[in-house]
Coordinates of C-alpha atoms and ligand atoms in Angstrom, one line a residue:
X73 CA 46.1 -1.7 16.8
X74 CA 42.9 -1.3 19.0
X75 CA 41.4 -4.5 20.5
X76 CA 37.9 -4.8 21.7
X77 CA 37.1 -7.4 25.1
X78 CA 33.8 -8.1 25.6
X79 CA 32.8 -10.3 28.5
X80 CA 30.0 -12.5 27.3
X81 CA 26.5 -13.7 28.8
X82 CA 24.7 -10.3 28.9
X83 CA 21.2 -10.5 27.4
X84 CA 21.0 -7.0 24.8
X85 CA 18.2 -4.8 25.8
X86 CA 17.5 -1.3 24.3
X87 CA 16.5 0.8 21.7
X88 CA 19.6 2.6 19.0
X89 CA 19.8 4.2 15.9
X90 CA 21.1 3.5 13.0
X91 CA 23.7 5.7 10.9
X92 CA 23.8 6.5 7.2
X93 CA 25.1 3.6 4.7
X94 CA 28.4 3.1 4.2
X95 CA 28.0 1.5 0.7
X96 CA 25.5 4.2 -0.3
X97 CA 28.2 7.1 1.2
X98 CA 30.9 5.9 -0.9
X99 CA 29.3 6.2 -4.3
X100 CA 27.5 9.1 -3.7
X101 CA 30.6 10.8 -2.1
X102 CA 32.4 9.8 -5.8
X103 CA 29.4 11.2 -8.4
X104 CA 29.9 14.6 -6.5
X105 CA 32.8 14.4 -9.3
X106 CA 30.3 14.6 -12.0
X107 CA 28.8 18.2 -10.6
X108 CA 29.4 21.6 -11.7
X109 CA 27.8 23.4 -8.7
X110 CA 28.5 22.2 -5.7
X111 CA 26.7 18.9 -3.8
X112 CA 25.8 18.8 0.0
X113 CA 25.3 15.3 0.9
X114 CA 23.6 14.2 5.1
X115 CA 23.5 11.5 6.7
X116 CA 27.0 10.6 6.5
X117 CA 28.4 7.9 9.0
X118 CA 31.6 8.6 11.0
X119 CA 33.5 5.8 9.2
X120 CA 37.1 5.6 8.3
X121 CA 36.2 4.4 4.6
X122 CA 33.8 7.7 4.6
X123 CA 36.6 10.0 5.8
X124 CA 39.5 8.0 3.0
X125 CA 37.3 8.6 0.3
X126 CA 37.0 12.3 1.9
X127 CA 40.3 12.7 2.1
X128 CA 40.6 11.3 -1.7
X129 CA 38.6 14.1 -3.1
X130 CA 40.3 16.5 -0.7
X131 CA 44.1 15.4 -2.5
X132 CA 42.6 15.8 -5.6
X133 CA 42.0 19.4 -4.9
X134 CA 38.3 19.4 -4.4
X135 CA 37.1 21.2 -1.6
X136 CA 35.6 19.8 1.7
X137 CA 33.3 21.6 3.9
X138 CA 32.2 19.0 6.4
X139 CA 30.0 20.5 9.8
X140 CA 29.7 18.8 13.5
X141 CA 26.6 16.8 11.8
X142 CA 29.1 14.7 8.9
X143 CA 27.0 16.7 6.5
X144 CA 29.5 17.4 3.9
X145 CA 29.3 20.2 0.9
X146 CA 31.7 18.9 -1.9
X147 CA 32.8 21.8 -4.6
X148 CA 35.1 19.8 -7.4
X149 CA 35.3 23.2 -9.2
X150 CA 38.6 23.8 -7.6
X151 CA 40.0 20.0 -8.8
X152 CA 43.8 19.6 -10.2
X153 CA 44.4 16.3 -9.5
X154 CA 42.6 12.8 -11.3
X155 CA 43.9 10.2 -9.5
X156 CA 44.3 8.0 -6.9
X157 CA 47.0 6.4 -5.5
X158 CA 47.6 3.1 -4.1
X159 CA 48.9 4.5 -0.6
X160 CA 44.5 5.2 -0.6
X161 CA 43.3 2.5 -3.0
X162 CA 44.7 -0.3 -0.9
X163 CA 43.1 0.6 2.4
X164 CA 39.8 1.0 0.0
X165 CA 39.2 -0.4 -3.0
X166 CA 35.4 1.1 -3.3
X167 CA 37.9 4.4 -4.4
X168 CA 37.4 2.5 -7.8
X169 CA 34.3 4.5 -7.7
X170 CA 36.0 7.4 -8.7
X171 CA 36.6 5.9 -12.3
X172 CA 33.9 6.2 -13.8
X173 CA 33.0 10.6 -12.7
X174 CA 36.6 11.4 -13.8
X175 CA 36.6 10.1 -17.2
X176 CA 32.8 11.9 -17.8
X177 CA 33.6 14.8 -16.7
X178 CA 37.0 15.5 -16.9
X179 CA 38.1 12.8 -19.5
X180 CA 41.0 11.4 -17.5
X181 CA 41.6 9.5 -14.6
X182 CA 44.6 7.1 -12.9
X183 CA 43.0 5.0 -10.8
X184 CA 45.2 2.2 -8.5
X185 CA 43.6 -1.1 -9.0
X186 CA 42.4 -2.0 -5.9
X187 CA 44.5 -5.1 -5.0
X188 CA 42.4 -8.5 -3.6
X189 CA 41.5 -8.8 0.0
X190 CA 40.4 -11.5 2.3
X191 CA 37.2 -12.2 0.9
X192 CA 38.2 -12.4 -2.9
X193 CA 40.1 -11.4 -5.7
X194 CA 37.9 -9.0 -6.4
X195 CA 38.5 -8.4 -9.8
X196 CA 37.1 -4.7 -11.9
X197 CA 37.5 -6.1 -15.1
X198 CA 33.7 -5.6 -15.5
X199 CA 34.0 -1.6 -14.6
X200 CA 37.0 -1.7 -17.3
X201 CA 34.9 -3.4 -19.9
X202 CA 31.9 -1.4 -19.5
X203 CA 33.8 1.9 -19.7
X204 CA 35.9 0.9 -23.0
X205 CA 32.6 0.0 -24.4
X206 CA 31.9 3.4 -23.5
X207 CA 34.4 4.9 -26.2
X208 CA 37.6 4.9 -23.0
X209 CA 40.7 4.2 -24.3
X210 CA 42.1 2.1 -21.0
X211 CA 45.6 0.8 -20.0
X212 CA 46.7 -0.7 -17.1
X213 CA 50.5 -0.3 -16.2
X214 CA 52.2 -1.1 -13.3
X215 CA 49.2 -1.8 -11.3
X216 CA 47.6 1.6 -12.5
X217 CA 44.0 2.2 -14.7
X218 CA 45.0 4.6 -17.4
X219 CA 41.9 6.0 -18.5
X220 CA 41.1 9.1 -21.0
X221 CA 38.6 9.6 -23.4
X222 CA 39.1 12.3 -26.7
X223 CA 35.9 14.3 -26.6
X224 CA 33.0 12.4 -24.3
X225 CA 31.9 8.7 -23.6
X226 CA 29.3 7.6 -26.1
X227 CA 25.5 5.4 -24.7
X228 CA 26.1 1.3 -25.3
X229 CA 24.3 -1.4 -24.2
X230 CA 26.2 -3.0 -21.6
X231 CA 25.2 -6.8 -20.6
X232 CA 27.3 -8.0 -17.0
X233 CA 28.3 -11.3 -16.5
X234 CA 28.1 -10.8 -13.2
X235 CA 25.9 -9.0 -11.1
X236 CA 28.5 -6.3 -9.6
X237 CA 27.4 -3.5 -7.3
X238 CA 30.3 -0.8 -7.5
X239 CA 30.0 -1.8 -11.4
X240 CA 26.7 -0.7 -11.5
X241 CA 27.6 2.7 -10.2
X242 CA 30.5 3.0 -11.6
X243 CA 29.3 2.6 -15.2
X244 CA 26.4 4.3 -14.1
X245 CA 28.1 7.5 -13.0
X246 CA 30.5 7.6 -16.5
X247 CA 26.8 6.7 -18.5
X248 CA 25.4 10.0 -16.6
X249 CA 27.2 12.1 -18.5
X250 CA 27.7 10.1 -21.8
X251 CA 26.4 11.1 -25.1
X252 CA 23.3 8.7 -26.1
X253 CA 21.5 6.4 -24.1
X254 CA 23.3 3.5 -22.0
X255 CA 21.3 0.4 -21.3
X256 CA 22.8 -2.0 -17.7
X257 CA 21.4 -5.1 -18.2
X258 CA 21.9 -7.8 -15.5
X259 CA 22.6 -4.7 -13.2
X260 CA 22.7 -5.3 -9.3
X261 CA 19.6 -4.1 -7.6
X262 CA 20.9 -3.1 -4.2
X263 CA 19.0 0.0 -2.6
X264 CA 22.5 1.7 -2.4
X265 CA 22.1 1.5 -6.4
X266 CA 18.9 3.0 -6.4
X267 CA 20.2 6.0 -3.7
X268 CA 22.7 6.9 -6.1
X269 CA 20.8 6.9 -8.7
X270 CA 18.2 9.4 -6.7
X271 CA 20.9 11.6 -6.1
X272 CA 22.5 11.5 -9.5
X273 CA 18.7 12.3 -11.0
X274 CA 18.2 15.3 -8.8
X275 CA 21.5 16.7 -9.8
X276 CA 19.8 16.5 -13.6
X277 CA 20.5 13.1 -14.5
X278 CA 18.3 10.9 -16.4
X279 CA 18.0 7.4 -15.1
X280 CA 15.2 5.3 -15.1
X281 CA 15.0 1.5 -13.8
X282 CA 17.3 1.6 -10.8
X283 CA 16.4 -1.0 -8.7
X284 CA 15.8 -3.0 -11.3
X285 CA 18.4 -5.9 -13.6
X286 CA 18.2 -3.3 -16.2
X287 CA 19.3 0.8 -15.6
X288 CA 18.8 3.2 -18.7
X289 CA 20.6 6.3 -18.2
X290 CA 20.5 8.9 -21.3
X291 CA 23.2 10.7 -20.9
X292 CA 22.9 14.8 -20.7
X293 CA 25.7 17.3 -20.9
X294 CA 26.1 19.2 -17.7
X295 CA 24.6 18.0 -13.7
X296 CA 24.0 20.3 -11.4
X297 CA 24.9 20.7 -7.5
X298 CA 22.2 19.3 -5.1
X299 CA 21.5 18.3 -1.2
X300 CA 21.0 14.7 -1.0
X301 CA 20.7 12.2 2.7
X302 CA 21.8 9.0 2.5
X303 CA 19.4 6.3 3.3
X304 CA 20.0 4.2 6.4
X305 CA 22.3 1.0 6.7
X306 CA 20.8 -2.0 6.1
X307 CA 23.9 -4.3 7.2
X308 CA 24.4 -2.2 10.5
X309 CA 20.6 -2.8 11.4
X310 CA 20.6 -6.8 10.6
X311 CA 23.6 -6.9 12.5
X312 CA 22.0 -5.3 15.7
X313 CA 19.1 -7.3 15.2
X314 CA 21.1 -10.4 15.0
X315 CA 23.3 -9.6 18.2
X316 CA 20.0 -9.1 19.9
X317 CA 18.5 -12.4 18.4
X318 CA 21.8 -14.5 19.6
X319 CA 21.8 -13.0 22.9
X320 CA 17.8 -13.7 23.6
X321 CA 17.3 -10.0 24.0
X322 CA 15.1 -7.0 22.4
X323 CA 16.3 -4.1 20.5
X324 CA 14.3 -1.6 18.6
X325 CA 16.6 -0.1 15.6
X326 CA 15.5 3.6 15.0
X327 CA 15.8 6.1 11.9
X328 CA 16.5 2.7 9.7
X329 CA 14.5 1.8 7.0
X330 CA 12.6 -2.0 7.2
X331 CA 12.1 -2.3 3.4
X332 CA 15.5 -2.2 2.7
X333 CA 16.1 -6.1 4.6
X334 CA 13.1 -8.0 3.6
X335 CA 15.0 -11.2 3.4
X336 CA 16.8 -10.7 6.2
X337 CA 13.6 -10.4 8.7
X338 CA 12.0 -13.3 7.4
X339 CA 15.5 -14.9 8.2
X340 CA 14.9 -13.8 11.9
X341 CA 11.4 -14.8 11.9
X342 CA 12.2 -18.2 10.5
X343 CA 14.6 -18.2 14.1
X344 CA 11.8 -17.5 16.4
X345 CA 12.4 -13.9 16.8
X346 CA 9.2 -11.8 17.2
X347 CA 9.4 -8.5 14.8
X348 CA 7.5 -5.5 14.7
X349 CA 8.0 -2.8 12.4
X350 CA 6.6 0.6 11.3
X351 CA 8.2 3.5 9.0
X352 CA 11.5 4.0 10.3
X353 CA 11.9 1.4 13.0
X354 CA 12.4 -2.4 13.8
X355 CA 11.6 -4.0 17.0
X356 CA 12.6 -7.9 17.6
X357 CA 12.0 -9.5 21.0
X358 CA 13.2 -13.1 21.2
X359 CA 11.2 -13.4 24.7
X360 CA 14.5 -14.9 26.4
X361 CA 14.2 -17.8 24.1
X362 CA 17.0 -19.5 22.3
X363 CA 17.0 -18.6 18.6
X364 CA 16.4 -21.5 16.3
X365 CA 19.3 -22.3 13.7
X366 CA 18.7 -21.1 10.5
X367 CA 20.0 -22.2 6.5
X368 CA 20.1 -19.5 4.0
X369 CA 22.5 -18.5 0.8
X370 CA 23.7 -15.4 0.2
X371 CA 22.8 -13.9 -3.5
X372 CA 22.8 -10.4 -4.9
X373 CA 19.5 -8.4 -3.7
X374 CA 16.8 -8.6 -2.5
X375 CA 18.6 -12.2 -1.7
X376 CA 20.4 -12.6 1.5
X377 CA 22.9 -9.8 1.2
X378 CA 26.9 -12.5 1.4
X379 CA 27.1 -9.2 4.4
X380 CA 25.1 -11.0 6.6
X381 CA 26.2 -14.3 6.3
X382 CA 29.1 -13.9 9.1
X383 CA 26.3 -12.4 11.5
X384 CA 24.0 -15.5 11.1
X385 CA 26.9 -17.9 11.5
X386 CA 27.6 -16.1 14.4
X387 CA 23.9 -17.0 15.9
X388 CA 23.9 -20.1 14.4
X389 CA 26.8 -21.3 16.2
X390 CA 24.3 -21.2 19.7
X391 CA 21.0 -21.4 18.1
X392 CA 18.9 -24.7 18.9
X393 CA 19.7 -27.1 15.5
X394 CA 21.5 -27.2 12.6
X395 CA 21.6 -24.1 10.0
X396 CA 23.6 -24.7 6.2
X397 CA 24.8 -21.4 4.7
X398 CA 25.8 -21.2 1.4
X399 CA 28.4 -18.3 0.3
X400 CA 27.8 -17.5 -3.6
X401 CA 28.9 -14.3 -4.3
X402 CA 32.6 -14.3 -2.7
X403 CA 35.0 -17.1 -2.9
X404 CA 37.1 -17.0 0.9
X405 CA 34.1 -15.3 3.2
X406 CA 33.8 -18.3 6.1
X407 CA 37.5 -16.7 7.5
X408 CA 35.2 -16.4 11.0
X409 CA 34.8 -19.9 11.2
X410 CA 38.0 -21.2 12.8
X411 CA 37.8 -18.2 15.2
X412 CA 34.6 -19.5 16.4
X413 CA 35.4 -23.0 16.0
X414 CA 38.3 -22.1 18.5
X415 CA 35.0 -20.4 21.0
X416 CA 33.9 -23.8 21.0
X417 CA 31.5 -23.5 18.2
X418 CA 31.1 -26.9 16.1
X419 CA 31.0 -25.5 12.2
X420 CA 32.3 -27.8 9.7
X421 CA 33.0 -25.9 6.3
X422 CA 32.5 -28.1 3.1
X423 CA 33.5 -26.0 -0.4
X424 CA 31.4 -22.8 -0.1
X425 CA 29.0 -24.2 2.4
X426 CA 29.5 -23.9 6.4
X427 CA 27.4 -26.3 8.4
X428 CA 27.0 -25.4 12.2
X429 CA 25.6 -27.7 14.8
X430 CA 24.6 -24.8 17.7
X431 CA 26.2 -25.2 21.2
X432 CA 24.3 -24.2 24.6
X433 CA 27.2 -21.6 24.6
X434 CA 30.7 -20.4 23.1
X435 CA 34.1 -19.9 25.7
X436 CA 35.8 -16.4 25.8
X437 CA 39.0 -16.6 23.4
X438 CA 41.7 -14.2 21.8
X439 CA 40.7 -13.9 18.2
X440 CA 41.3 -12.0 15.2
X441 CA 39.2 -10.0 12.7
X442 CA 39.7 -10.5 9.0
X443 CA 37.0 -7.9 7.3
X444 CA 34.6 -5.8 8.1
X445 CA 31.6 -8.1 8.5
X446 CA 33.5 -11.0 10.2
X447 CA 35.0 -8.9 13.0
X448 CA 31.1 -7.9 13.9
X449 CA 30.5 -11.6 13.7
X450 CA 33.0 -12.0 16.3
X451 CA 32.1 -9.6 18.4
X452 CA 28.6 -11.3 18.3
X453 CA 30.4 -14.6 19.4
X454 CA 31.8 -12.6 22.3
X455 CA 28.7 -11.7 23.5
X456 CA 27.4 -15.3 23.8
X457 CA 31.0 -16.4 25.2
X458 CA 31.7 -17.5 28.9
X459 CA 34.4 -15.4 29.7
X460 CA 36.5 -12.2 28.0
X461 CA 36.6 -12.2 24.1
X462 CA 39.5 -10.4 22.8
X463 CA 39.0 -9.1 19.0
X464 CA 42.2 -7.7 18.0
X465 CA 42.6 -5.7 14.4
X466 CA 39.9 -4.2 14.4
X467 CA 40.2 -1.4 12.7
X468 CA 38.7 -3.8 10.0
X469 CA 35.2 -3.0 12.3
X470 CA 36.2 0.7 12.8
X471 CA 35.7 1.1 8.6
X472 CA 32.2 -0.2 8.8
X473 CA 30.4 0.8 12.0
X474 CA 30.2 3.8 13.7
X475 CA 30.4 3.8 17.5
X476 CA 29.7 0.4 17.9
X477 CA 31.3 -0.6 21.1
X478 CA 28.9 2.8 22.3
X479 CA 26.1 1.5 20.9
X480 CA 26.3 -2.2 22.3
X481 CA 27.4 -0.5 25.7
X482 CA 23.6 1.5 25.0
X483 CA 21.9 -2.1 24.7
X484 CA 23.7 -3.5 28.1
X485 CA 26.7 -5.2 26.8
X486 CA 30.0 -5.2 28.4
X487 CA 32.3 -4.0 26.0
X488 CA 35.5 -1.9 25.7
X489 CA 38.2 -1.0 23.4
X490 CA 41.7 -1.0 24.7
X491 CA 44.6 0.0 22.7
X492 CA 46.9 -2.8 21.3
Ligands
EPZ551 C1 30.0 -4.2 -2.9 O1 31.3 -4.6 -3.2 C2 30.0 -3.8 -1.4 N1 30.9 -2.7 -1.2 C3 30.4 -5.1 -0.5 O2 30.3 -4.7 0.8 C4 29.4 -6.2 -0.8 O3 29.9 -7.3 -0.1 C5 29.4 -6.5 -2.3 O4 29.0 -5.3 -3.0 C6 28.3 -7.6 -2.6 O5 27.1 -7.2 -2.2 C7 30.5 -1.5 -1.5 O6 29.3 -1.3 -2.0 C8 31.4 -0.4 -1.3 P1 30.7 -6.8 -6.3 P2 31.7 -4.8 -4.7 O7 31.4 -6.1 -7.4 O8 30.9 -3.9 -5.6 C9 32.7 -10.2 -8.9 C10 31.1 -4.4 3.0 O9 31.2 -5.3 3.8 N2 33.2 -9.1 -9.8 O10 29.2 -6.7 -6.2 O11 33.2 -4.7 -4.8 C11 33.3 -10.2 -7.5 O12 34.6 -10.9 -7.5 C12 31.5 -4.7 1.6 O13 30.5 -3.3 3.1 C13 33.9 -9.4 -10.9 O14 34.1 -10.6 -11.2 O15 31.3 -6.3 -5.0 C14 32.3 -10.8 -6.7 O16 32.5 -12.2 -6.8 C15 32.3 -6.0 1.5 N3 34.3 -8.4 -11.8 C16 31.0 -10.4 -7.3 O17 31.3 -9.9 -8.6 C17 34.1 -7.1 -11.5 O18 34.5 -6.2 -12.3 C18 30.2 -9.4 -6.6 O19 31.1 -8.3 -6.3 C19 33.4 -6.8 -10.3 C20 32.9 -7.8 -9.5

């Protein structure tokens, strides 16, 4: 397994831009499923979840045309195949996402339940409900989703405990194609909800309320093909602008989208960064100066996306102060914190709470990722280490950032992979 080693104390400085969204790829990669004409989706990151998922459809028998750009035509006309295996599912569980665009348009699907990972159990009992309340007759056997349906899923109103993003698109997808209206009530609002829901309404679909607790999608019989770009990743641009605010530097994020991370520039701005912004660009300039700590809890959007609560700790843990974060959508996320706390950093985690008391300055040490957002956390950490940082596993980064030891080597960080 690859290692990164980044030797700390450099100040970031430069301007880089930011790739499609992973967590908008993935869905809309999935509702090409639903299509009887083939979909051409842009914008694609080079990411090993894009390129599993990819490689999903491709074992199903759909065909792939993907050019030197990621852009990616998907034709599903050719499909034999409606499942997917846990050899896939395991390395990721957003192939759930497949679910619901098998049952609705072909009426079956074996799905491998995506087993728990670091972060949390993780359950999909609310894309299960939802689709049995859809008229799916569902068993699960051996750690397999049996799903079929006789003739086609039938509109309900479907209430979610919990706010659940890949829910909402799952059910969302099967509802597309569904006969009568479906009402998602206490849906998630994420803007990777309201892409796919773009998408899935210029292939014919009729959704209205995306973005909203409530999505009413009245089902139609057929959706067409389409050409659809993904928006721009929110995480990946808060995390740049974060590694920029730790280190005291400036970075201007280009072809992003600022309206998508509200919360999280009033975040910065509450630590003393200084943040322009104008269509499709952010610029934060922390004048040299030492970012103050902040407190924030993670929620479902437009709250503090739980995605960029490793990021923050990561400042935090040299920021002037003492910042609180509270963790409430995932029960195990604060795995960073005994990898920092062996940097040096001085975090003491109570329940779902971490409270950090920042240092002048972390020391270099060996340390290992857990998931995708805490390995960027720790390469953060690196950056405002004395010494060498080694982050070892992380192909857990490789899944959820594109280039990134490339684009931190653009802003003047020392940084380089080296196989294990
Ligand atoms: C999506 O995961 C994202 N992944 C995650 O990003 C993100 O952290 C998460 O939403 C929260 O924003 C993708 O979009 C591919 P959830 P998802 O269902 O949909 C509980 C990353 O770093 N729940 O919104 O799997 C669940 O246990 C990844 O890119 C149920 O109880 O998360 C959790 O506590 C990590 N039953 C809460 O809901 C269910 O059926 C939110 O989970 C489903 C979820």
């Amino acid at each position: 397994m690859d290692r990164l080693i980044i030797t700390g104390g450099n100040r970031l400085d430069g301007d880089i831009r930011i790739s499609g969204s992973k967590n908008s790829s993935l869905p809309i990669l999935a509702a090409t499923l639903l299509a009887e004409q083939p979909v051409t989706i842009g914008n694609l990151p080079h990411l090993q979840d894009v390129t599993t998922l990819i490689e999903l459809l491709g074992r199903m028998g759909v065909q792939l045309v993907i050019d030197d750009r990621m852009q990616v035509e998907v034709d599903v006309s050719t499909i034999q195949e409606f499942q997917a295996p846990y050899e896939l599912v395991k390395t990721m569980r957003a192939s759930i996402l497949v679910l619901g665009p098998l049952l609705a348009h072909f009426g079956k699907a074996v799905v491998s339940l995506p087993g728990g990972c670091a972060i949390g159990s993780r359950p999909v009992d609310l894309h299960l409900r939802g689709l049995k309340a859809m008229g799916a007759d569902i068993d699960v056997v051996d750690g397999y989703i049996h799903a079929s349906v006789k003739k086609r899923l039938h509109g309900a109103r479907l209430v979610l405990d919990t706010v659940t993003v890949t829910g909402t698109e799952n059910l969302m997808m099967a509802a597309a194609l569904a006969d009568g209206v479906t009402y998602i009530e206490n849906a998630a609002r994420e803007p990777e909800v309201v892409d796919l829901a773009n998408c899935l309404n210029k292939m014919g679909a009729n959704i209205t309320g995306a973005g909203t607790d409530t999505i009413t999608i009245e089902g139609v019989e057929t959706l067409n093909g389409t050409n659809h770009q993904v928006i721009p990743d929110r995480i990946e641009t808060g995390t740049y602008l974060i590694a920029a605010a730790a280190t005291r530097g400036r970075i201007k994020v280009k072809d992003t989208d600022p309206t998508l991370l509200d919360a999280v520039l009033q975040k910065l701005g509450e630590a003393g960064a200084d943040i322009t912004q104008g269509e499709n660009w952010i610029e934060l300039d922390m004048h040299g100066e030492r970012p103050k700590a902040v407190s924030l809890k993670t929620a479902p959007y437009p709250a503090l996306p739980t995605d960029m609560q490793a990021q923050f700790t990561a400042m935090n843990t040299v920021a002037e102060g003492t910042g609180v974060i509270t963790e409430t959508v995932f029960e195990n996320r604060f795995m960073h914190v005994q990898e920092m706390n062996r940097m040096g950093a001085n975090i003491d985690v109570q329940g779902n709470t971490a409270i950090c008391q920042g240092v002048d300055h972390l020391k270099a040490a060996p340390v290992m990722a857990t998931d995708l957002r805490a390995s960027a956390s720790l390469v953060i950490a690196g950056l405002v280490a004395e010494g060498d940082t080694c982050v070892d596993r992380i192909y857990h980064i490789d899944r959820g950032y594109e280039c990134i030891e490339e684009k931190l080597q653009l802003l003047g960080a020392s940084i380089r992979r080296v196989p294990a």
